[in-house]
Amino acid sequence: MVQQRRGEETRSRILEAAVECFAQHGYDRAGVAEICHRAGVTKGGFYHHFPGKQALFLELMGRWLARLDAQLASAQAEVDTFPDKLVRMAGMASQVFREASGQLPMFLEFWTRAAREPEVWQATIAPYRRYRAFFRGMVEAGVAEGTLRSVDPDLAAQVIVSLAVGLVLQGVLDPDGADWGQVTRESIQMLLEGLRKCADET
Amino acid sequence: MVQQRRGEETRSRILEAAVECFAQHGYDRAGVAEICHRAGVTKGGFYHHFPGKQALFLELMGRWLARLDAQLASAQAEVDTFPDKLVRMAGMASQVFREASGQLPMFLEFWTRAAREPEVWQATIAPYRRYRAFFRGMVEAGVAEGTLRSVDPDLAAQVIVSLAVGLVLQGVLDPDGADWGQVTRESIQMLLEGLRKCADET
């Protein structure tokens, strides 16, 4: 038991050190040696937990996406209608940008690699297709409950995802260009006004 | 005169060779030696035209943006109202995606660098702020001409730019995930429906 707990602590220390190294030097330039040094583990200890730097990155990405999923689920749980849910999700944007602060350029670097290497693509881009399906389901429910016009759910989901992706990329590339959390809330609000069923529609 | 024309031909050959090398190997791995080899010029010839690989990339990026600007201007010129202009611009998306095909992953790589290096940021990200001003002007004209609801022009411009950026990034990362030209046209159409002044509004 003690050994297992120690193993988990080491694993967490390696992950934390990796976040710092990736943020500081970028994925390509961050070395396993420096990650080990910061985490205070030997190379043997490192390779006991992770086959390499890529596996480490994929676990970080997976944990980040799992947190995002949990946030999206909790935003869904507490309110009833599609517009209220979407507004709550947009309201989380500031927190998401804050948590991702310093890490997003690293994702950008990895996406670059994903554009060339099929195995990286599979692990980093394929999951995002889930979000389109997730929002399609939400839009379908919104049309069914009568809060949305009878829009094409797949297209509306695509617009929501594209807008979110665009806001994230701008937040990465131009962090000082706007208060991206606020811009996200207001942009989603504007999009919603276009999707919402007007009072005089039947 | 002959010498000047030859100089321009050499410059063009270097730029074409660079596009091929960047697309094939990525910006970081593409070497000046290989670009020279493909272009059939000596290193001396190369450095006569460009101080280095970065200058070459920035010229390619500048030419691409200049073509995009020309396309946006021509879309503006031929129709009258904001909705028609925006629909025409969205209609160009397939062509833009086609022309950028194979080159966009290279931009992604350069954006990654822009997130870390201020001088690259200045040359690659700063110009995109122009597009926000460009669309703000268009939205203001649309509100003035009465085709749009009285939306906040800056926010509407931000939404248009974010949606476009998101579509481009998805087109880069998931080229087979959709017909991105068509998705762009339909997404802009959906956004427009929300911005458009309804018949019964005054």
mmCIF file of N, CA and C in Angstrom, chain A residues 42-164:
data_model
loop_
_atom_site.group_PDB
_atom_site.id
_atom_site.type_symbol
_atom_site.label_atom_id
_atom_site.label_comp_id
_atom_site.label_asym_id
_atom_site.label_seq_id
_atom_site.Cartn_x
_atom_site.Cartn_y
_atom_site.Cartn_z
ATOM 1 N N THR A 42 14.854 9.616 -10.668
ATOM 2 C CA THR A 42 15.880 9.114 -11.582
ATOM 3 C C THR A 42 15.236 8.825 -12.937
ATOM 4 N N LYS A 43 16.074 8.670 -13.951
ATOM 5 C CA LYS A 43 15.538 8.299 -15.270
ATOM 6 C C LYS A 43 14.837 6.953 -15.196
ATOM 7 N N GLY A 44 15.414 6.042 -14.392
ATOM 8 C CA GLY A 44 14.779 4.731 -14.208
ATOM 9 C C GLY A 44 13.376 4.883 -13.630
ATOM 10 N N GLY A 45 13.262 5.782 -12.641
ATOM 11 C CA GLY A 45 11.953 6.052 -12.034
ATOM 12 C C GLY A 45 10.979 6.595 -13.057
ATOM 13 N N PHE A 46 11.485 7.515 -13.875
ATOM 14 C CA PHE A 46 10.646 8.110 -14.921
ATOM 15 C C PHE A 46 10.101 7.027 -15.853
ATOM 16 N N TYR A 47 11.033 6.202 -16.386
ATOM 17 C CA TYR A 47 10.620 5.222 -17.392
ATOM 18 C C TYR A 47 9.806 4.081 -16.788
ATOM 19 N N HIS A 48 9.849 3.946 -15.451
ATOM 20 C CA HIS A 48 8.954 3.001 -14.799
ATOM 21 C C HIS A 48 7.495 3.471 -14.957
ATOM 22 N N HIS A 49 7.302 4.807 -14.966
ATOM 23 C CA HIS A 49 5.941 5.352 -15.031
ATOM 24 C C HIS A 49 5.472 5.692 -16.445
ATOM 25 N N PHE A 50 6.404 6.129 -17.273
ATOM 26 C CA PHE A 50 6.025 6.561 -18.617
ATOM 27 C C PHE A 50 7.012 6.024 -19.653
ATOM 28 N N PRO A 51 6.504 5.484 -20.766
ATOM 29 C CA PRO A 51 7.441 5.008 -21.803
ATOM 30 C C PRO A 51 8.254 6.143 -22.427
ATOM 31 N N GLY A 52 7.763 7.375 -22.328
ATOM 32 C CA GLY A 52 8.517 8.484 -22.934
ATOM 33 C C GLY A 52 7.772 9.789 -22.800
ATOM 34 N N LYS A 53 8.339 10.826 -23.411
ATOM 35 C CA LYS A 53 7.798 12.176 -23.291
ATOM 36 C C LYS A 53 6.405 12.271 -23.902
ATOM 37 N N GLN A 54 6.200 11.556 -25.006
ATOM 38 C CA GLN A 54 4.907 11.638 -25.684
ATOM 39 C C GLN A 54 3.781 11.072 -24.815
ATOM 40 N N ALA A 55 4.059 9.945 -24.153
ATOM 41 C CA ALA A 55 3.052 9.330 -23.270
ATOM 42 C C ALA A 55 2.694 10.289 -22.141
ATOM 43 N N LEU A 56 3.692 10.982 -21.649
ATOM 44 C CA LEU A 56 3.520 11.967 -20.590
ATOM 45 C C LEU A 56 2.604 13.088 -21.075
ATOM 46 N N PHE A 57 2.891 13.579 -22.268
ATOM 47 C CA PHE A 57 2.073 14.650 -22.818
ATOM 48 C C PHE A 57 0.637 14.189 -23.003
ATOM 49 N N LEU A 58 0.470 12.980 -23.549
ATOM 50 C CA LEU A 58 -0.880 12.486 -23.809
ATOM 51 C C LEU A 58 -1.661 12.326 -22.501
ATOM 52 N N GLU A 59 -0.963 11.937 -21.431
ATOM 53 C CA GLU A 59 -1.671 11.832 -20.143
ATOM 54 C C GLU A 59 -2.096 13.220 -19.656
ATOM 55 N N LEU A 60 -1.217 14.214 -19.814
ATOM 56 C CA LEU A 60 -1.582 15.581 -19.426
ATOM 57 C C LEU A 60 -2.785 16.069 -20.221
ATOM 58 N N MET A 61 -2.747 15.835 -21.530
ATOM 59 C CA MET A 61 -3.844 16.241 -22.401
ATOM 60 C C MET A 61 -5.128 15.533 -21.974
ATOM 61 N N GLY A 62 -5.019 14.238 -21.690
ATOM 62 C CA GLY A 62 -6.182 13.454 -21.260
ATOM 63 C C GLY A 62 -6.770 13.976 -19.957
ATOM 64 N N ARG A 63 -5.893 14.341 -19.010
ATOM 65 C CA ARG A 63 -6.385 14.868 -17.731
ATOM 66 C C ARG A 63 -7.070 16.209 -17.921
ATOM 67 N N TRP A 64 -6.503 17.045 -18.793
ATOM 68 C CA TRP A 64 -7.075 18.363 -19.062
ATOM 69 C C TRP A 64 -8.460 18.205 -19.689
ATOM 70 N N LEU A 65 -8.581 17.289 -20.647
ATOM 71 C CA LEU A 65 -9.868 17.061 -21.304
ATOM 72 C C LEU A 65 -10.879 16.468 -20.320
ATOM 73 N N ALA A 66 -10.408 15.606 -19.413
ATOM 74 C CA ALA A 66 -11.313 15.001 -18.422
ATOM 75 C C ALA A 66 -11.874 16.082 -17.491
ATOM 76 N N ARG A 67 -11.017 17.048 -17.102
ATOM 77 C CA ARG A 67 -11.493 18.160 -16.277
ATOM 78 C C ARG A 67 -12.516 18.994 -17.040
ATOM 79 N N LEU A 68 -12.224 19.242 -18.332
ATOM 80 C CA LEU A 68 -13.153 20.014 -19.158
ATOM 81 C C LEU A 68 -14.492 19.289 -19.261
ATOM 82 N N ASP A 69 -14.445 17.971 -19.467
ATOM 83 C CA ASP A 69 -15.672 17.170 -19.541
ATOM 84 C C ASP A 69 -16.475 17.288 -18.251
ATOM 85 N N ALA A 70 -15.768 17.227 -17.111
ATOM 86 C CA ALA A 70 -16.454 17.304 -15.819
ATOM 87 C C ALA A 70 -17.117 18.669 -15.661
ATOM 88 N N GLN A 71 -16.409 19.727 -16.100
ATOM 89 C CA GLN A 71 -16.976 21.073 -16.012
ATOM 90 C C GLN A 71 -18.213 21.202 -16.903
ATOM 91 N N LEU A 72 -18.127 20.649 -18.127
ATOM 92 C CA LEU A 72 -19.272 20.715 -19.045
ATOM 93 C C LEU A 72 -20.456 19.947 -18.468
ATOM 94 N N ALA A 73 -20.169 18.802 -17.842
ATOM 95 C CA ALA A 73 -21.244 17.997 -17.261
ATOM 96 C C ALA A 73 -21.900 18.735 -16.096
ATOM 97 N N SER A 74 -21.095 19.396 -15.260
ATOM 98 C CA SER A 74 -21.684 20.083 -14.106
ATOM 99 C C SER A 74 -22.496 21.292 -14.568
ATOM 100 N N ALA A 75 -22.065 21.945 -15.656
ATOM 101 C CA ALA A 75 -22.826 23.074 -16.191
ATOM 102 C C ALA A 75 -24.191 22.603 -16.695
ATOM 103 N N GLN A 76 -24.206 21.383 -17.236
ATOM 104 C CA GLN A 76 -25.445 20.801 -17.752
ATOM 105 C C GLN A 76 -26.414 20.465 -16.643
ATOM 106 N N ALA A 77 -25.826 19.998 -15.519
ATOM 107 C CA ALA A 77 -26.649 19.367 -14.487
ATOM 108 C C ALA A 77 -27.536 20.365 -13.753
ATOM 109 N N GLU A 78 -27.066 21.589 -13.633
ATOM 110 C CA GLU A 78 -27.729 22.492 -12.696
ATOM 111 C C GLU A 78 -28.850 23.347 -13.291
ATOM 112 N N VAL A 79 -28.964 23.351 -14.626
ATOM 113 C CA VAL A 79 -30.036 24.146 -15.227
ATOM 114 C C VAL A 79 -30.797 23.307 -16.246
ATOM 115 N N ASP A 80 -31.948 23.830 -16.686
ATOM 116 C CA ASP A 80 -32.858 23.009 -17.467
ATOM 117 C C ASP A 80 -32.746 23.132 -18.978
ATOM 118 N N THR A 81 -32.852 24.366 -19.478
ATOM 119 C CA THR A 81 -33.003 24.514 -20.928
ATOM 120 C C THR A 81 -31.667 24.685 -21.632
ATOM 121 N N PHE A 82 -31.678 24.438 -22.946
ATOM 122 C CA PHE A 82 -30.472 24.577 -23.750
ATOM 123 C C PHE A 82 -29.826 25.958 -23.626
ATOM 124 N N PRO A 83 -30.596 27.053 -23.775
ATOM 125 C CA PRO A 83 -29.937 28.373 -23.681
ATOM 126 C C PRO A 83 -29.244 28.564 -22.335
ATOM 127 N N ASP A 84 -29.907 28.163 -21.241
ATOM 128 C CA ASP A 84 -29.305 28.325 -19.917
ATOM 129 C C ASP A 84 -28.035 27.478 -19.785
ATOM 130 N N LYS A 85 -28.080 26.263 -20.318
ATOM 131 C CA LYS A 85 -26.896 25.388 -20.254
ATOM 132 C C LYS A 85 -25.727 25.995 -21.011
ATOM 133 N N LEU A 86 -26.023 26.484 -22.241
ATOM 134 C CA LEU A 86 -24.944 27.021 -23.064
ATOM 135 C C LEU A 86 -24.339 28.272 -22.423
ATOM 136 N N VAL A 87 -25.202 29.111 -21.840
ATOM 137 C CA VAL A 87 -24.711 30.319 -21.166
ATOM 138 C C VAL A 87 -23.837 29.940 -19.972
ATOM 139 N N ARG A 88 -24.230 28.910 -19.226
ATOM 140 C CA ARG A 88 -23.408 28.453 -18.103
ATOM 141 C C ARG A 88 -22.053 27.936 -18.568
ATOM 142 N N MET A 89 -22.073 27.187 -19.682
ATOM 143 C CA MET A 89 -20.802 26.674 -20.220
ATOM 144 C C MET A 89 -19.888 27.820 -20.624
ATOM 145 N N ALA A 90 -20.472 28.801 -21.307
ATOM 146 C CA ALA A 90 -19.674 29.961 -21.712
ATOM 147 C C ALA A 90 -19.127 30.685 -20.487
ATOM 148 N N GLY A 91 -19.910 30.668 -19.404
ATOM 149 C CA GLY A 91 -19.491 31.323 -18.170
ATOM 150 C C GLY A 91 -18.267 30.665 -17.543
ATOM 151 N N MET A 92 -18.049 29.383 -17.876
ATOM 152 C CA MET A 92 -16.869 28.687 -17.357
ATOM 153 C C MET A 92 -15.601 29.072 -18.098
ATOM 154 N N ALA A 93 -15.770 29.774 -19.222
ATOM 155 C CA ALA A 93 -14.627 30.007 -20.104
ATOM 156 C C ALA A 93 -13.458 30.671 -19.388
ATOM 157 N N SER A 94 -13.760 31.668 -18.537
ATOM 158 C CA SER A 94 -12.669 32.375 -17.846
ATOM 159 C C SER A 94 -11.832 31.395 -17.043
ATOM 160 N N GLN A 95 -12.528 30.472 -16.345
ATOM 161 C CA GLN A 95 -11.818 29.482 -15.537
ATOM 162 C C GLN A 95 -10.978 28.554 -16.416
ATOM 163 N N VAL A 96 -11.545 28.132 -17.546
ATOM 164 C CA VAL A 96 -10.813 27.241 -18.461
ATOM 165 C C VAL A 96 -9.560 27.951 -18.995
ATOM 166 N N PHE A 97 -9.726 29.204 -19.413
ATOM 167 C CA PHE A 97 -8.572 29.957 -19.911
ATOM 168 C C PHE A 97 -7.516 30.103 -18.810
ATOM 169 N N ARG A 98 -7.976 30.338 -17.569
ATOM 170 C CA ARG A 98 -7.043 30.519 -16.468
ATOM 171 C C ARG A 98 -6.272 29.230 -16.201
ATOM 172 N N GLU A 99 -7.003 28.115 -16.141
ATOM 173 C CA GLU A 99 -6.343 26.830 -15.865
ATOM 174 C C GLU A 99 -5.383 26.429 -16.972
ATOM 175 N N ALA A 100 -5.735 26.798 -18.205
ATOM 176 C CA ALA A 100 -4.906 26.393 -19.338
ATOM 177 C C ALA A 100 -3.759 27.375 -19.572
ATOM 178 N N SER A 101 -3.797 28.481 -18.824
ATOM 179 C CA SER A 101 -2.809 29.537 -19.038
ATOM 180 C C SER A 101 -1.380 28.992 -18.990
ATOM 181 N N GLY A 102 -0.604 29.275 -20.007
ATOM 182 C CA GLY A 102 0.772 28.783 -20.048
ATOM 183 C C GLY A 102 0.885 27.394 -20.658
ATOM 184 N N GLN A 103 -0.232 26.642 -20.668
ATOM 185 C CA GLN A 103 -0.166 25.292 -21.236
ATOM 186 C C GLN A 103 -0.611 25.253 -22.682
ATOM 187 N N LEU A 104 -1.432 26.235 -23.067
ATOM 188 C CA LEU A 104 -2.011 26.155 -24.401
ATOM 189 C C LEU A 104 -0.984 26.228 -25.536
ATOM 190 N N PRO A 105 0.068 27.059 -25.409
ATOM 191 C CA PRO A 105 1.067 27.047 -26.481
ATOM 192 C C PRO A 105 1.654 25.650 -26.711
ATOM 193 N N MET A 106 1.722 24.880 -25.638
ATOM 194 C CA MET A 106 2.222 23.511 -25.744
ATOM 195 C C MET A 106 1.262 22.643 -26.561
ATOM 196 N N PHE A 107 -0.060 22.861 -26.346
ATOM 197 C CA PHE A 107 -1.036 22.128 -27.150
ATOM 198 C C PHE A 107 -0.852 22.484 -28.619
ATOM 199 N N LEU A 108 -0.627 23.768 -28.875
ATOM 200 C CA LEU A 108 -0.457 24.246 -30.246
ATOM 201 C C LEU A 108 0.703 23.498 -30.912
ATOM 202 N N GLU A 109 1.768 23.345 -30.153
ATOM 203 C CA GLU A 109 2.944 22.649 -30.645
ATOM 204 C C GLU A 109 2.613 21.187 -30.961
ATOM 205 N N PHE A 110 1.791 20.616 -30.111
ATOM 206 C CA PHE A 110 1.442 19.222 -30.300
ATOM 207 C C PHE A 110 0.473 19.054 -31.464
ATOM 208 N N TRP A 111 -0.441 20.021 -31.626
ATOM 209 C CA TRP A 111 -1.357 19.983 -32.774
ATOM 210 C C TRP A 111 -0.549 20.027 -34.066
ATOM 211 N N THR A 112 0.524 20.832 -34.063
ATOM 212 C CA THR A 112 1.375 20.924 -35.239
ATOM 213 C C THR A 112 1.886 19.539 -35.609
ATOM 214 N N ARG A 113 2.311 18.830 -34.578
ATOM 215 C CA ARG A 113 2.812 17.484 -34.797
ATOM 216 C C ARG A 113 1.679 16.558 -35.246
ATOM 217 N N ALA A 114 0.501 16.783 -34.684
ATOM 218 C CA ALA A 114 -0.661 15.964 -35.051
ATOM 219 C C ALA A 114 -0.986 16.107 -36.534
ATOM 220 N N ALA A 115 -0.703 17.307 -37.079
ATOM 221 C CA ALA A 115 -0.996 17.546 -38.495
ATOM 222 C C ALA A 115 -0.088 16.691 -39.393
ATOM 223 N N ARG A 116 1.012 16.180 -38.832
ATOM 224 C CA ARG A 116 1.944 15.380 -39.634
ATOM 225 C C ARG A 116 1.999 13.906 -39.249
ATOM 226 N N GLU A 117 1.712 13.599 -37.968
ATOM 227 C CA GLU A 117 1.913 12.230 -37.493
ATOM 228 C C GLU A 117 0.587 11.581 -37.109
ATOM 229 N N PRO A 118 0.191 10.558 -37.868
ATOM 230 C CA PRO A 118 -1.131 9.947 -37.658
ATOM 231 C C PRO A 118 -1.383 9.480 -36.221
ATOM 232 N N GLU A 119 -0.364 8.938 -35.545
ATOM 233 C CA GLU A 119 -0.629 8.391 -34.199
ATOM 234 C C GLU A 119 -0.885 9.518 -33.191
ATOM 235 N N VAL A 120 -0.228 10.647 -33.390
ATOM 236 C CA VAL A 120 -0.480 11.793 -32.508
ATOM 237 C C VAL A 120 -1.863 12.379 -32.812
ATOM 238 N N TRP A 121 -2.177 12.422 -34.097
ATOM 239 C CA TRP A 121 -3.488 12.921 -34.515
ATOM 240 C C TRP A 121 -4.586 12.127 -33.830
ATOM 241 N N GLN A 122 -4.453 10.815 -33.881
ATOM 242 C CA GLN A 122 -5.461 9.920 -33.329
ATOM 243 C C GLN A 122 -5.720 10.230 -31.849
ATOM 244 N N ALA A 123 -4.644 10.510 -31.127
ATOM 245 C CA ALA A 123 -4.774 10.706 -29.683
ATOM 246 C C ALA A 123 -5.196 12.122 -29.305
ATOM 247 N N THR A 124 -4.934 13.104 -30.168
ATOM 248 C CA THR A 124 -5.182 14.490 -29.754
ATOM 249 C C THR A 124 -6.347 15.138 -30.488
ATOM 250 N N ILE A 125 -6.574 14.767 -31.742
ATOM 251 C CA ILE A 125 -7.614 15.436 -32.525
ATOM 252 C C ILE A 125 -8.906 14.636 -32.505
ATOM 253 N N ALA A 126 -8.777 13.322 -32.600
ATOM 254 C CA ALA A 126 -9.979 12.490 -32.639
ATOM 255 C C ALA A 126 -10.933 12.787 -31.462
ATOM 256 N N PRO A 127 -10.404 12.985 -30.222
ATOM 257 C CA PRO A 127 -11.347 13.226 -29.111
ATOM 258 C C PRO A 127 -12.205 14.471 -29.311
ATOM 259 N N TYR A 128 -11.680 15.437 -30.042
ATOM 260 C CA TYR A 128 -12.453 16.671 -30.174
ATOM 261 C C TYR A 128 -13.723 16.467 -31.010
ATOM 262 N N ARG A 129 -13.720 15.411 -31.847
ATOM 263 C CA ARG A 129 -14.937 15.098 -32.609
ATOM 264 C C ARG A 129 -16.094 14.760 -31.668
ATOM 265 N N ARG A 130 -15.735 14.257 -30.457
ATOM 266 C CA ARG A 130 -16.742 13.999 -29.434
ATOM 267 C C ARG A 130 -17.548 15.242 -29.106
ATOM 268 N N TYR A 131 -16.869 16.380 -29.042
ATOM 269 C CA TYR A 131 -17.556 17.609 -28.639
ATOM 270 C C TYR A 131 -18.643 17.986 -29.633
ATOM 271 N N ARG A 132 -18.364 17.693 -30.912
ATOM 272 C CA ARG A 132 -19.381 17.994 -31.902
ATOM 273 C C ARG A 132 -20.623 17.133 -31.642
ATOM 274 N N ALA A 133 -20.416 15.872 -31.335
ATOM 275 C CA ALA A 133 -21.545 14.975 -31.045
ATOM 276 C C ALA A 133 -22.260 15.422 -29.763
ATOM 277 N N PHE A 134 -21.472 15.846 -28.783
ATOM 278 C CA PHE A 134 -22.019 16.312 -27.508
ATOM 279 C C PHE A 134 -22.955 17.515 -27.726
ATOM 280 N N PHE A 135 -22.489 18.500 -28.482
ATOM 281 C CA PHE A 135 -23.305 19.692 -28.710
ATOM 282 C C PHE A 135 -24.478 19.397 -29.652
ATOM 283 N N ARG A 136 -24.283 18.441 -30.571
ATOM 284 C CA ARG A 136 -25.399 18.067 -31.441
ATOM 285 C C ARG A 136 -26.551 17.544 -30.582
ATOM 286 N N GLY A 137 -26.222 16.699 -29.606
ATOM 287 C CA GLY A 137 -27.245 16.168 -28.695
ATOM 288 C C GLY A 137 -27.943 17.285 -27.928
ATOM 289 N N MET A 138 -27.146 18.257 -27.465
ATOM 290 C CA MET A 138 -27.722 19.382 -26.720
ATOM 291 C C MET A 138 -28.668 20.206 -27.598
ATOM 292 N N VAL A 139 -28.245 20.455 -28.855
ATOM 293 C CA VAL A 139 -29.086 21.258 -29.755
ATOM 294 C C VAL A 139 -30.378 20.506 -30.070
ATOM 295 N N GLU A 140 -30.270 19.201 -30.296
ATOM 296 C CA GLU A 140 -31.477 18.397 -30.555
ATOM 297 C C GLU A 140 -32.459 18.528 -29.396
ATOM 298 N N ALA A 141 -31.919 18.467 -28.175
ATOM 299 C CA ALA A 141 -32.781 18.611 -26.994
ATOM 300 C C ALA A 141 -33.401 20.009 -26.956
ATOM 301 N N GLY A 142 -32.619 21.026 -27.332
ATOM 302 C CA GLY A 142 -33.113 22.403 -27.347
ATOM 303 C C GLY A 142 -34.248 22.588 -28.343
ATOM 304 N N VAL A 143 -34.116 21.952 -29.515
ATOM 305 C CA VAL A 143 -35.184 22.037 -30.520
ATOM 306 C C VAL A 143 -36.420 21.306 -29.993
ATOM 307 N N ALA A 144 -36.181 20.123 -29.376
ATOM 308 C CA ALA A 144 -37.300 19.323 -28.856
ATOM 309 C C ALA A 144 -38.046 20.047 -27.731
ATOM 310 N N GLU A 145 -37.285 20.733 -26.876
ATOM 311 C CA GLU A 145 -37.935 21.421 -25.748
ATOM 312 C C GLU A 145 -38.561 22.746 -26.177
ATOM 313 N N GLY A 146 -38.266 23.180 -27.424
ATOM 314 C CA GLY A 146 -38.914 24.371 -27.944
ATOM 315 C C GLY A 146 -38.217 25.689 -27.628
ATOM 316 N N THR A 147 -36.972 25.618 -27.125
ATOM 317 C CA THR A 147 -36.258 26.880 -26.877
ATOM 318 C C THR A 147 -35.476 27.334 -28.107
ATOM 319 N N LEU A 148 -35.232 26.418 -29.055
ATOM 320 C CA LEU A 148 -34.499 26.767 -30.273
ATOM 321 C C LEU A 148 -35.409 26.664 -31.497
ATOM 322 N N ARG A 149 -35.094 27.497 -32.494
ATOM 323 C CA ARG A 149 -35.710 27.319 -33.806
ATOM 324 C C ARG A 149 -35.343 25.924 -34.308
ATOM 325 N N SER A 150 -36.031 25.428 -35.318
ATOM 326 C CA SER A 150 -35.692 24.086 -35.787
ATOM 327 C C SER A 150 -34.486 24.137 -36.727
ATOM 328 N N VAL A 151 -33.322 24.438 -36.128
ATOM 329 C CA VAL A 151 -32.068 24.500 -36.884
ATOM 330 C C VAL A 151 -31.540 23.088 -37.122
ATOM 331 N N ASP A 152 -30.598 22.962 -38.062
ATOM 332 C CA ASP A 152 -29.902 21.700 -38.299
ATOM 333 C C ASP A 152 -28.960 21.461 -37.102
ATOM 334 N N PRO A 153 -29.225 20.433 -36.291
ATOM 335 C CA PRO A 153 -28.436 20.251 -35.057
ATOM 336 C C PRO A 153 -26.945 20.049 -35.330
ATOM 337 N N ASP A 154 -26.628 19.331 -36.414
ATOM 338 C CA ASP A 154 -25.221 19.068 -36.698
ATOM 339 C C ASP A 154 -24.496 20.366 -37.067
ATOM 340 N N LEU A 155 -25.162 21.204 -37.870
ATOM 341 C CA LEU A 155 -24.551 22.474 -38.253
ATOM 342 C C LEU A 155 -24.412 23.396 -37.046
ATOM 343 N N ALA A 156 -25.452 23.479 -36.224
ATOM 344 C CA ALA A 156 -25.383 24.348 -35.044
ATOM 345 C C ALA A 156 -24.257 23.889 -34.118
ATOM 346 N N ALA A 157 -24.118 22.567 -33.954
ATOM 347 C CA ALA A 157 -23.034 22.027 -33.120
ATOM 348 C C ALA A 157 -21.680 22.408 -33.708
ATOM 349 N N GLN A 158 -21.579 22.322 -35.040
ATOM 350 C CA GLN A 158 -20.334 22.671 -35.719
ATOM 351 C C GLN A 158 -20.001 24.149 -35.505
ATOM 352 N N VAL A 159 -21.010 25.007 -35.552
ATOM 353 C CA VAL A 159 -20.786 26.437 -35.341
ATOM 354 C C VAL A 159 -20.315 26.688 -33.899
ATOM 355 N N ILE A 160 -20.954 26.031 -32.936
ATOM 356 C CA ILE A 160 -20.560 26.213 -31.528
ATOM 357 C C ILE A 160 -19.110 25.757 -31.329
ATOM 358 N N VAL A 161 -18.767 24.574 -31.851
ATOM 359 C CA VAL A 161 -17.404 24.049 -31.689
ATOM 360 C C VAL A 161 -16.389 24.949 -32.403
ATOM 361 N N SER A 162 -16.721 25.388 -33.626
ATOM 362 C CA SER A 162 -15.794 26.242 -34.384
ATOM 363 C C SER A 162 -15.534 27.554 -33.653
ATOM 364 N N LEU A 163 -16.605 28.131 -33.139
ATOM 365 C CA LEU A 163 -16.476 29.383 -32.397
ATOM 366 C C LEU A 163 -15.581 29.168 -31.172
ATOM 367 N N ALA A 164 -15.816 28.066 -30.447
ATOM 368 C CA ALA A 164 -15.019 27.779 -29.252
ATOM 369 C C ALA A 164 -13.548 27.558 -29.617
#
